[in-house]
Coordinates of C-alpha atoms in Angstrom, one line a residue:
Chain A
M1 CA -18.8 -81.3 92.3
P2 CA -18.3 -80.1 88.7
D3 CA -16.5 -81.8 86.5
T4 CA -14.7 -84.9 87.1
I5 CA -13.1 -85.6 84.0
P6 CA -9.9 -85.3 83.5
A7 CA -9.4 -82.0 81.8
D8 CA -6.7 -83.0 78.9
A9 CA -10.0 -84.9 77.3
L10 CA -12.0 -81.7 77.3
L11 CA -9.4 -80.0 75.6
I12 CA -9.6 -81.8 72.2
E13 CA -13.3 -80.4 71.5
R14 CA -12.1 -76.7 71.8
S15 CA -8.7 -76.9 70.1
V16 CA -10.0 -74.3 67.4
S17 CA -10.8 -71.9 69.3
V18 CA -7.6 -72.1 71.8
V19 CA -5.8 -72.7 68.5
L20 CA -6.2 -69.4 67.2
S21 CA -6.1 -67.5 70.3
F22 CA -2.5 -68.7 70.3
I23 CA -1.8 -67.6 66.6
L24 CA -3.4 -64.3 67.1
Y25 CA -1.0 -64.3 70.3
I26 CA 2.1 -65.2 68.1
V27 CA 1.1 -62.9 65.8
I28 CA 1.5 -59.4 68.0
T29 CA 4.3 -60.7 69.7
F30 CA 6.0 -60.7 66.4
V31 CA 4.5 -57.3 65.5
L32 CA 5.8 -55.7 68.1
A33 CA 9.4 -57.7 67.9
W34 CA 9.4 -56.0 64.0
L35 CA 8.1 -52.4 65.4
A36 CA 11.4 -52.7 68.4
Q37 CA 13.6 -53.4 65.6
R38 CA 13.0 -50.8 63.1
K39 CA 13.0 -48.1 66.1
A40 CA 16.4 -49.8 67.4
R41 CA 17.8 -49.3 63.8
G42 CA 20.6 -47.1 63.3
Q43 CA 21.6 -47.1 66.9
R44 CA 24.6 -48.0 68.7
F45 CA 24.6 -52.2 68.4
L46 CA 25.7 -53.1 71.3
E47 CA 23.7 -50.8 74.1
E48 CA 20.9 -50.8 71.8
F49 CA 20.5 -55.3 72.2
F50 CA 21.3 -55.1 75.4
V51 CA 19.9 -52.2 77.2
A52 CA 17.7 -51.1 74.6
G53 CA 19.5 -47.2 74.3
R54 CA 18.4 -47.1 78.3
G55 CA 15.0 -45.3 76.8
I56 CA 13.1 -47.6 78.6
G57 CA 10.1 -45.6 80.0
A58 CA 7.9 -46.1 83.4
W59 CA 5.0 -48.4 82.3
V60 CA 7.1 -50.4 80.1
L61 CA 10.2 -51.2 82.5
A62 CA 7.3 -51.8 85.1
L63 CA 5.5 -54.6 82.7
T64 CA 8.9 -56.4 81.8
W65 CA 9.9 -56.6 85.3
V66 CA 7.2 -58.6 86.6
A67 CA 6.9 -60.4 83.3
T68 CA 10.7 -61.3 83.4
M69 CA 9.8 -62.4 87.2
A70 CA 6.4 -64.0 86.6
S71 CA 7.4 -67.4 85.0
G72 CA 6.6 -71.1 83.8
G73 CA 7.0 -71.8 87.8
T74 CA 5.1 -68.9 88.4
F75 CA 2.3 -70.3 86.4
I76 CA 2.4 -74.0 86.3
G77 CA 5.0 -75.1 89.4
A78 CA 2.7 -72.4 91.5
P79 CA -0.5 -73.7 90.9
A80 CA 0.6 -77.2 90.6
L81 CA 1.8 -77.1 94.1
A82 CA -1.3 -74.9 95.4
W83 CA -3.2 -78.0 93.6
Q84 CA -1.6 -80.5 96.3
N85 CA -1.0 -78.5 98.8
G86 CA -4.1 -76.1 99.7
W87 CA -4.3 -72.9 101.7
S88 CA -0.8 -73.0 102.9
T89 CA 0.8 -71.9 99.4
H90 CA -0.4 -68.8 100.0
I91 CA 1.9 -68.0 102.9
W92 CA 4.8 -69.6 100.7
I93 CA 3.8 -67.2 98.2
A94 CA 3.3 -64.5 100.5
G95 CA 7.0 -63.3 100.2
F96 CA 5.6 -61.8 97.1
M97 CA 3.8 -59.0 98.9
V98 CA 7.3 -57.3 99.2
I99 CA 8.8 -58.1 96.1
T100 CA 8.6 -54.2 94.3
L101 CA 9.4 -53.0 97.5
T102 CA 12.8 -54.9 97.8
G103 CA 13.4 -55.2 94.3
M104 CA 13.1 -51.6 93.0
G105 CA 13.0 -49.8 96.5
I106 CA 16.6 -51.1 97.6
L107 CA 18.8 -51.6 94.5
G108 CA 16.5 -50.0 91.6
K109 CA 17.7 -46.2 91.7
R110 CA 20.8 -47.0 92.6
I111 CA 21.8 -49.1 90.1
A112 CA 19.7 -46.8 87.3
F113 CA 22.0 -44.2 88.5
L114 CA 25.1 -46.4 88.3
G115 CA 24.6 -47.4 85.0
E116 CA 24.1 -44.4 83.7
A117 CA 27.2 -42.7 84.8
T118 CA 29.1 -45.8 84.2
G119 CA 28.3 -46.9 81.4
A120 CA 27.6 -50.4 82.2
M121 CA 25.4 -53.2 80.5
T122 CA 25.5 -56.3 82.7
M123 CA 25.5 -56.4 86.4
P124 CA 28.6 -58.2 85.9
D125 CA 30.0 -54.8 84.2
L126 CA 29.0 -53.1 87.2
I127 CA 30.8 -55.0 89.5
R128 CA 33.5 -55.3 87.4
D129 CA 33.9 -51.9 87.2
R130 CA 33.7 -51.2 90.8
F131 CA 36.3 -53.5 91.9
E132 CA 38.5 -53.3 88.8
S133 CA 38.4 -57.0 88.7
R134 CA 38.4 -58.5 85.2
G135 CA 38.1 -61.6 87.4
L136 CA 35.3 -60.7 88.8
G137 CA 33.5 -60.3 86.2
A138 CA 34.2 -63.4 84.3
I139 CA 33.1 -65.6 87.1
L140 CA 29.7 -63.4 87.7
A141 CA 29.0 -64.5 84.1
V142 CA 29.9 -67.7 83.7
I143 CA 27.8 -68.2 87.1
T144 CA 24.8 -66.3 84.9
L145 CA 25.4 -68.7 82.1
L146 CA 25.5 -71.7 84.3
L147 CA 22.5 -71.3 86.1
Y148 CA 20.0 -70.1 83.7
V149 CA 20.5 -72.0 81.1
A150 CA 18.6 -74.5 84.0
Y151 CA 16.4 -71.7 84.7
L152 CA 15.5 -71.4 81.0
V153 CA 14.8 -75.4 80.6
A154 CA 12.3 -75.2 83.5
Q155 CA 10.5 -72.6 81.2
Y156 CA 10.9 -75.0 78.1
I157 CA 9.1 -77.3 79.6
A158 CA 7.0 -75.3 81.0
G159 CA 5.5 -73.9 77.9
A160 CA 5.5 -77.2 76.2
R161 CA 3.1 -78.4 79.4
V162 CA 0.8 -76.0 78.5
M163 CA 1.1 -76.9 74.8
E164 CA 0.3 -80.5 75.6
V165 CA -2.5 -79.2 77.6
A166 CA -4.2 -76.4 75.6
L167 CA -3.4 -77.8 71.3
G168 CA -3.0 -81.2 72.1
M169 CA 0.5 -80.8 71.0
P170 CA 3.3 -84.1 71.7
Y171 CA 6.0 -82.4 74.3
W172 CA 8.7 -82.7 72.0
A173 CA 6.4 -80.8 69.3
G174 CA 5.5 -77.8 71.8
L175 CA 9.0 -78.0 73.1
L176 CA 10.3 -77.0 69.3
L177 CA 7.5 -74.5 69.0
V178 CA 8.1 -72.5 72.3
S179 CA 11.4 -72.6 71.7
A180 CA 11.9 -71.3 68.1
T181 CA 9.2 -68.5 68.7
V182 CA 10.8 -67.1 71.0
T183 CA 14.6 -67.1 70.0
I184 CA 13.6 -65.5 67.3
Y185 CA 12.1 -62.9 68.2
T186 CA 14.9 -62.2 70.8
A187 CA 17.6 -62.8 68.6
W188 CA 16.2 -60.3 65.9
G189 CA 14.9 -57.3 68.4
G190 CA 17.1 -57.6 71.6
F191 CA 16.4 -55.6 74.7
R192 CA 13.5 -53.5 72.7
A193 CA 12.0 -55.9 71.6
V194 CA 12.0 -58.5 74.6
A195 CA 11.0 -55.4 76.3
W196 CA 8.1 -54.6 74.1
T197 CA 6.9 -57.9 73.9
D198 CA 7.3 -58.2 77.8
A199 CA 4.9 -55.6 78.5
F200 CA 2.3 -57.3 75.7
Q201 CA 2.5 -60.5 78.0
A202 CA 1.8 -58.8 81.2
I203 CA -1.3 -57.4 80.2
V204 CA -2.0 -60.9 78.6
M205 CA -0.8 -62.5 82.0
L206 CA -3.0 -60.2 84.1
L207 CA -5.9 -60.6 81.9
G208 CA -5.9 -63.9 81.7
I209 CA -5.9 -64.5 85.1
L210 CA -8.2 -62.6 86.8
L211 CA -10.9 -63.9 84.1
A212 CA -9.8 -67.5 84.8
L213 CA -10.5 -66.7 88.6
G214 CA -13.8 -65.1 87.9
F215 CA -15.0 -68.2 86.1
A216 CA -13.3 -70.3 88.1
L217 CA -15.3 -68.8 91.5
H218 CA -18.4 -68.4 89.1
K219 CA -17.9 -72.9 88.2
A220 CA -17.2 -73.6 91.8
G221 CA -20.5 -72.0 93.4
G222 CA -17.7 -69.9 95.4
F223 CA -15.0 -71.0 98.1
G224 CA -17.8 -72.5 100.2
P225 CA -18.0 -76.0 98.4
V226 CA -14.3 -76.2 97.5
A227 CA -13.5 -76.1 101.4
E228 CA -15.8 -78.3 102.2
Y229 CA -14.3 -80.5 99.4
L230 CA -10.3 -79.8 100.8
A231 CA -11.7 -80.5 104.3
Q232 CA -12.9 -84.0 103.2
Q233 CA -10.1 -84.9 100.9
S234 CA -7.6 -83.9 104.2
P235 CA -8.4 -81.2 106.8
D236 CA -4.6 -80.2 106.1
L237 CA -5.0 -78.5 103.0
L238 CA -7.0 -75.9 105.2
A239 CA -4.2 -75.4 107.3
P240 CA -1.0 -73.1 107.3
T241 CA 1.3 -76.0 107.8
G242 CA -0.4 -78.4 104.7
P243 CA -0.9 -81.4 104.3
N244 CA 2.5 -84.2 105.2
N245 CA 4.2 -81.0 106.8
F246 CA 4.7 -79.3 103.5
L247 CA 5.3 -75.7 105.1
P248 CA 6.8 -75.9 108.9
F249 CA 7.3 -72.7 110.6
S250 CA 11.0 -72.6 109.0
Q251 CA 10.1 -73.2 105.5
G252 CA 7.7 -70.5 105.6
F253 CA 10.3 -67.7 106.9
S254 CA 12.4 -69.3 104.6
F255 CA 10.0 -68.3 101.6
F256 CA 9.3 -65.0 102.8
V257 CA 13.2 -64.1 103.0
I258 CA 13.8 -65.5 99.7
W259 CA 11.2 -64.5 97.4
P260 CA 11.8 -60.2 97.9
L261 CA 16.0 -61.4 98.1
A262 CA 16.2 -63.6 95.6
V263 CA 14.6 -60.8 93.1
L264 CA 17.8 -58.9 94.2
G265 CA 20.2 -61.4 92.8
Q266 CA 18.6 -62.0 89.4
P267 CA 20.8 -60.5 87.0
A268 CA 17.8 -60.3 84.5
L269 CA 16.1 -58.1 86.9
M270 CA 18.3 -55.8 87.8
S271 CA 19.7 -55.2 84.2
R272 CA 16.1 -53.8 83.7
F273 CA 17.5 -51.0 85.7
L274 CA 20.2 -50.6 83.5
A275 CA 18.0 -49.7 80.5
S276 CA 15.7 -47.2 82.4
G277 CA 18.7 -44.5 83.1
D278 CA 16.4 -42.2 84.8
Q279 CA 15.7 -42.5 88.6
R280 CA 12.0 -40.9 88.5
V281 CA 11.1 -43.9 86.0
I282 CA 12.2 -46.5 88.6
S283 CA 10.1 -44.8 91.2
R284 CA 6.7 -44.6 88.7
A285 CA 7.4 -47.7 88.1
T286 CA 7.7 -49.2 91.2
L287 CA 4.0 -47.5 91.7
I288 CA 2.9 -49.7 89.0
N289 CA 4.5 -52.5 89.9
S290 CA 2.9 -52.8 93.4
A291 CA -0.5 -52.8 92.3
Y292 CA -0.3 -55.4 89.5
V293 CA 1.7 -58.1 92.0
L294 CA -1.1 -57.7 94.2
L295 CA -3.7 -58.6 91.8
L296 CA -1.5 -61.5 90.4
Y297 CA -0.1 -63.8 92.6
P298 CA -3.0 -64.5 95.4
S299 CA -4.9 -65.0 92.2
I300 CA -2.7 -67.8 91.0
M301 CA -3.0 -69.3 93.6
T302 CA -6.5 -69.1 94.6
L303 CA -6.8 -70.4 91.3
G304 CA -4.4 -73.6 91.6
I305 CA -6.7 -74.3 94.8
L306 CA -10.4 -74.1 92.9
G307 CA -8.1 -76.2 90.2
R308 CA -8.4 -79.1 93.0
Y309 CA -12.4 -79.1 93.0
L310 CA -12.7 -78.1 89.3
A311 CA -9.8 -80.4 87.9
P312 CA -9.2 -83.3 90.1
G313 CA -8.1 -86.4 87.4
I314 CA -5.2 -84.0 86.0
A315 CA -2.1 -87.1 85.0
T316 CA 0.5 -84.3 86.7
P317 CA 0.2 -81.6 89.2
D318 CA 1.9 -79.6 86.4
Q319 CA -1.3 -79.4 84.4
A320 CA -3.3 -77.8 87.5
M321 CA -3.6 -74.2 85.6
P322 CA -4.3 -75.3 82.1
A323 CA -6.5 -77.6 83.4
T324 CA -8.4 -75.7 85.6
I325 CA -8.3 -72.7 83.0
I326 CA -10.3 -75.6 80.8
A327 CA -12.7 -76.7 82.9
A328 CA -13.9 -73.7 83.9
V329 CA -13.4 -70.8 81.3
P330 CA -15.8 -70.6 78.0
T331 CA -14.9 -72.3 75.0
W332 CA -14.3 -69.0 73.0
L333 CA -12.5 -67.5 75.6
A334 CA -10.4 -70.2 76.4
G335 CA -7.7 -69.6 74.2
L336 CA -6.9 -65.9 76.0
V337 CA -6.4 -67.3 79.5
L338 CA -4.6 -69.9 78.3
A339 CA -2.0 -67.7 76.8
A340 CA -1.4 -66.4 80.1
P341 CA 0.7 -69.1 80.8
F342 CA 2.4 -69.3 77.8
A343 CA 3.0 -65.2 77.8
A344 CA 4.9 -65.9 81.2
I345 CA 7.4 -68.2 80.1
M346 CA 7.8 -66.8 76.8
S347 CA 8.6 -63.2 78.6
T348 CA 11.0 -65.2 80.6
I349 CA 13.2 -67.2 77.9
S350 CA 13.5 -64.1 76.2
S351 CA 14.8 -61.6 78.9
F352 CA 17.2 -64.6 80.2
L353 CA 17.9 -65.7 76.8
L354 CA 19.5 -62.0 76.3
V355 CA 21.0 -61.9 80.0
T356 CA 22.8 -65.0 79.2
G357 CA 23.8 -63.7 75.9
S358 CA 24.9 -60.9 77.1
A359 CA 27.4 -63.0 79.3
I360 CA 28.8 -64.4 76.8
V361 CA 29.5 -61.0 74.0
R362 CA 29.8 -58.6 76.2
D363 CA 31.4 -59.8 79.6
L364 CA 33.4 -62.6 78.2
Y365 CA 34.2 -62.4 74.8
H366 CA 34.3 -58.0 74.7
R367 CA 35.0 -57.4 78.4
N368 CA 37.6 -60.1 79.6
L369 CA 39.0 -61.6 76.4
G370 CA 39.3 -58.0 75.0
H371 CA 38.1 -58.2 71.5
A372 CA 37.4 -55.5 69.8
L373 CA 33.4 -55.2 68.3
T374 CA 32.0 -53.5 65.5
D375 CA 28.4 -52.8 65.1
R376 CA 28.3 -55.9 62.4
K377 CA 30.5 -58.5 64.4
A378 CA 28.7 -57.6 67.6
Q379 CA 25.2 -58.2 66.1
M380 CA 26.2 -61.7 64.8
L381 CA 27.9 -62.7 67.9
S382 CA 25.0 -62.1 69.6
Q383 CA 22.3 -63.2 67.5
G384 CA 24.3 -66.4 67.0
T385 CA 24.5 -66.9 70.5
T386 CA 21.4 -66.3 71.6
F387 CA 20.2 -69.0 69.3
L388 CA 23.0 -71.5 70.6
I389 CA 22.0 -70.7 74.3
G390 CA 17.9 -71.5 73.3
A391 CA 19.5 -75.2 71.5
V392 CA 21.4 -75.8 74.1
A393 CA 18.1 -75.1 76.7
L394 CA 16.3 -77.3 74.2
L395 CA 18.2 -80.3 74.2
I396 CA 18.1 -80.8 78.0
A397 CA 14.4 -80.0 78.3
F398 CA 13.4 -83.2 75.9
R399 CA 14.2 -85.0 79.3
P400 CA 11.7 -83.4 81.9
P401 CA 12.3 -83.8 85.6
E402 CA 8.8 -84.2 87.8
Y403 CA 8.6 -80.9 89.5
L404 CA 8.9 -77.5 87.5
Q405 CA 9.1 -74.8 90.7
Y406 CA 12.2 -77.0 92.6
I407 CA 14.6 -76.3 89.3
V408 CA 13.2 -72.4 89.5
I409 CA 13.8 -72.2 93.3
F410 CA 17.4 -73.9 92.9
S411 CA 18.6 -71.8 90.2
S412 CA 16.8 -68.5 91.0
T413 CA 18.2 -68.9 95.2
G414 CA 21.6 -70.4 93.4
L415 CA 22.0 -67.0 91.3
A416 CA 20.7 -64.9 94.6
S417 CA 23.6 -66.8 96.8
T418 CA 26.2 -65.8 94.4
F419 CA 25.1 -62.4 93.4
I420 CA 23.2 -60.1 96.6
A421 CA 26.3 -59.6 98.7
P422 CA 28.8 -58.7 96.6
T423 CA 25.9 -56.2 94.2
I424 CA 24.9 -54.8 97.6
L425 CA 28.4 -54.4 99.4
A426 CA 29.6 -53.0 95.9
V427 CA 26.8 -50.2 95.4
F428 CA 25.8 -49.4 99.1
W429 CA 29.5 -49.6 101.0
P430 CA 32.0 -47.7 99.8
R431 CA 34.5 -50.0 102.3
A432 CA 34.1 -52.9 100.1
T433 CA 37.0 -54.2 98.3
R434 CA 37.8 -56.6 95.7
A435 CA 39.2 -59.2 98.3
G436 CA 35.9 -59.2 100.1
A437 CA 33.9 -58.9 96.6
Y438 CA 35.4 -62.7 95.9
A439 CA 34.8 -63.6 99.7
A440 CA 31.2 -63.0 99.6
L441 CA 31.0 -64.6 95.9
F442 CA 32.9 -67.7 96.5
G443 CA 31.4 -67.6 100.4
G444 CA 27.9 -67.9 98.9
F445 CA 27.8 -69.8 95.8
G446 CA 30.1 -72.5 97.4
C447 CA 28.0 -72.7 100.4
F448 CA 25.0 -72.7 98.9
L449 CA 26.1 -76.2 96.4
L450 CA 27.4 -77.7 99.6
Q451 CA 24.3 -77.6 101.5
Y452 CA 22.3 -78.7 98.5
A453 CA 24.4 -81.6 97.9
L454 CA 24.3 -82.5 101.7
S455 CA 20.6 -82.0 102.7
G456 CA 18.5 -80.8 99.7
T457 CA 16.3 -78.2 100.1
R458 CA 16.2 -78.4 103.9
S459 CA 19.2 -77.4 105.7
W460 CA 20.1 -76.3 109.2
L461 CA 17.5 -75.9 111.5
G462 CA 14.9 -76.5 108.7
L463 CA 15.6 -73.6 106.9
D464 CA 16.8 -73.4 102.9
P465 CA 20.0 -73.2 102.5
F466 CA 19.8 -69.5 100.5
I467 CA 19.3 -68.3 103.8
W468 CA 23.0 -69.6 105.2
S469 CA 24.2 -69.2 102.2
L470 CA 23.3 -65.3 101.8
S471 CA 24.1 -65.4 105.8
L472 CA 28.0 -66.3 105.5
S473 CA 27.6 -64.2 101.8
F474 CA 27.6 -61.3 103.5
L475 CA 29.3 -61.8 106.7
L476 CA 32.7 -63.1 104.9
G477 CA 32.2 -59.7 102.3
I478 CA 32.0 -57.9 105.4
L479 CA 35.2 -59.3 107.3
V480 CA 37.2 -59.9 104.0
S481 CA 37.1 -56.1 103.3
L482 CA 37.4 -54.9 106.6
A483 CA 40.5 -57.3 106.7
T484 CA 42.1 -55.9 103.3
A485 CA 43.1 -52.8 101.8
P486 CA 40.1 -49.8 100.6
Q487 CA 40.2 -50.2 96.7
R488 CA 41.7 -46.6 96.0
K489 CA 40.1 -43.2 96.7
E490 CA 39.6 -41.9 93.0
L491 CA 38.2 -44.7 92.4
R492 CA 35.3 -44.5 95.8
V493 CA 34.7 -41.0 95.6
A494 CA 33.8 -41.7 91.8
W495 CA 31.4 -43.7 92.7
F496 CA 30.5 -42.7 96.1
G497 CA 30.8 -38.4 95.9
E498 CA 33.1 -36.8 98.6
G499 CA 31.3 -38.9 101.5
G500 CA 33.1 -41.9 100.0
S501 CA 36.6 -41.0 100.3
Chain B
M1 CA 27.5 -33.3 88.4
T2 CA 29.7 -32.6 91.8
S3 CA 31.3 -35.0 93.9
A4 CA 28.8 -33.5 96.7
E5 CA 25.4 -34.5 94.1
R6 CA 27.1 -37.4 94.2
W7 CA 27.3 -38.3 97.6
R8 CA 23.5 -36.7 98.3
N9 CA 22.3 -39.3 95.9
Y10 CA 24.1 -41.9 97.5
R11 CA 23.0 -41.3 100.9
Q12 CA 19.5 -40.8 99.7
T13 CA 19.1 -44.5 98.2
R14 CA 20.6 -45.9 101.5
R15 CA 17.4 -44.3 102.8
D16 CA 15.1 -45.8 100.8
A17 CA 16.9 -49.2 100.7
R18 CA 16.4 -48.8 104.9
V19 CA 12.9 -48.1 104.4
A20 CA 12.3 -51.1 102.0
V21 CA 13.9 -53.1 104.4
A22 CA 11.3 -51.8 107.1
G23 CA 8.7 -52.8 105.3
W24 CA 9.7 -56.1 104.5
L25 CA 10.7 -57.1 108.0
A26 CA 7.1 -55.4 109.3
A27 CA 5.0 -57.8 106.5
M28 CA 7.1 -60.8 107.4
A29 CA 6.6 -60.6 111.2
W30 CA 2.7 -60.3 110.3
V31 CA 2.4 -62.9 107.9
L32 CA 3.9 -65.6 110.0
G33 CA 3.0 -64.3 113.3
V34 CA -0.7 -63.9 112.7
S35 CA -1.1 -67.1 110.8
W36 CA 0.2 -69.7 112.7
W37 CA -1.0 -68.5 115.3
L38 CA -4.7 -68.4 114.1
G39 CA -4.0 -71.0 111.8
M40 CA -3.4 -73.5 115.4
E41 CA -7.3 -73.4 116.0
R42 CA -9.0 -76.4 115.3
P43 CA -11.3 -77.4 112.9
T44 CA -10.1 -74.6 110.8
V45 CA -12.5 -71.5 111.1
L46 CA -13.9 -70.5 107.5
W47 CA -15.1 -67.3 106.6
W48 CA -16.9 -66.8 103.6
G49 CA -15.2 -70.4 102.6
V50 CA -12.0 -68.8 103.4
P51 CA -9.6 -70.0 106.1
K52 CA -9.6 -67.0 109.0
W53 CA -5.5 -67.3 109.0
A54 CA -5.7 -66.4 105.7
V55 CA -8.1 -63.6 105.6
L56 CA -5.9 -61.8 108.3
G57 CA -3.0 -63.2 108.6
V58 CA -2.0 -62.6 104.4
G59 CA -5.1 -61.0 102.7
L60 CA -4.9 -58.2 105.1
P61 CA -1.3 -57.5 105.0
W62 CA -1.3 -57.5 101.1
I63 CA -3.9 -54.8 101.2
L64 CA -1.3 -53.0 104.0
T65 CA 1.4 -53.3 102.1
F66 CA 0.0 -52.5 99.0
A67 CA -0.8 -49.0 100.2
F68 CA 2.8 -48.8 102.2
N69 CA 4.3 -49.6 98.4
S70 CA 2.0 -46.7 97.5
W71 CA 3.1 -44.3 99.7
F72 CA 6.8 -45.3 99.1
S73 CA 6.2 -44.7 95.9
W74 CA 4.9 -41.2 95.5
A75 CA 8.0 -40.6 98.4
L76 CA 10.5 -41.6 96.0
I77 CA 8.8 -39.4 93.0
A78 CA 8.8 -36.7 94.7
Q79 CA 12.5 -36.7 95.2
T80 CA 14.3 -33.9 93.4
G81 CA 17.6 -33.4 91.9
D82 CA 18.4 -36.8 91.4
A83 CA 17.1 -37.7 88.0
T84 CA 19.8 -38.8 84.9
P85 CA 23.4 -38.7 86.6
Q86 CA 26.4 -37.5 84.1
P87 CA 28.8 -40.1 83.7
V88 CA 31.2 -39.8 86.6
L89 CA 34.4 -42.5 85.8
A90 CA 37.7 -41.8 84.7
K91 CA 38.5 -44.2 81.9
R92 CA 40.3 -46.5 84.0
G93 CA 37.6 -48.6 85.9
D94 CA 34.6 -47.4 83.4
S95 CA 32.5 -49.9 81.4
R96 CA 33.0 -47.6 78.9
S97 CA 36.9 -47.8 78.8
D98 CA 37.6 -50.5 76.5
A99 CA 34.5 -50.8 75.0

């Protein structure tokens, strides 16, 4: 078999080309942010900063959507699981094959339509107006803030891990570099800068992963030697359940529900539809996205599996992706390919910083507390909160937990448990009421927290807590809505048309 | 935009959502059913170094789902008359009302 030397030991010799590639990557990112910021001049600040004046096109929408979705968990945590658990992780990730269909097909067009019609800039905005409830808006904003800070911590950790392996940097220095870079361009350029840099980063991600996969397959001599090696270590690495019963049927089912639905409950993803302003843009973006996802996700998991063969001596599974790249890709190209996970991390951080910033400035300060905002004041507050949230996540990330992917799953499924039912009921069911939305929100979030506290990631019947939380959330939302008086007729007609009355 | 147009748009997006959910459930049934059924074979049968269950249970539905997604997207693009809407809400209950 090829190299069995720990991949991080190989890195130091290659660091010059890797460093140059990273510098080039960061320079391009800042140039794009600068161009976006120039284009934004003279526009109304809040609408420009949080939804780019609703002028995002299909390509940028598709790429920013997928770049936000693909995080450090995707590029660091998921390959780490594949490295540990072999081919079973292809079932674990298989729900992504329908993620564009559910993510854009179910809510995309509807939210774009309602966003343009109502002027909503954030998801709490939309729910607040649908149910005429400031309380609902405030609670959703606070939950977004709490869970996204946890998610941000995971991204910072992932970014620092890439820096550790790619540049031989100490963990703390990697953290500082990642957080400083992304916080500055997010605060500077707002949504348009985030979307443009996301689009660039999405291209880097896909290019990097496809190149890495090609080189890794070449170096391994195809799948045959890898399968032999895995079978020698444990035949379960080739089985659908994986070693140590990693993926029993109940968990396979859970993840096929979690991934396609979790994207529906992500304020950072849904807010992209608010920025498109035209339903035809969503339709075109769906087509672009489905091709992108098909190429990206199976490649990432396969790379993790190849990594077990090519880079077996890593210190922690989270190093599987960068170590495999280093082991397989030629020196002159390693920097570009290593920029792929870095791009995924930066694009997610920037989007989440923006959403948490909007939760504070737009949802809590502006709409709930009712403070007036001049453009100047909005700019100061938005940029200030972006830096503040970045600093809080950075401080927490200095003491990293072991597995990134579990933080990501907790945050994303927690948000989904909270947001999905109230959102779907709000936009698709005229009979949904404010009390029903409260019941769905508290039922979903409370049930999720309770199950995690009592039974961790495997709840009743071995299913993920998300499945039960979501079911309860919908059930309570529907029952309580039916038991309470409908929202006023004018509001229902305004949202649903004549049949909504 | 008239009330009738808003109603038509609502019904259209609801129909789209149902198609998306149907596609999702079909893919889930295929992946879980075929993968576990073929995955019970011991020792694991390999095709070109890849487990057979992964080729037929995961790889093939990825391709089919992409084809379905493409059809779905073209169907959405083909829909007309539901592009950029005009603001519809009154002051109360509108995000612009207290902005």
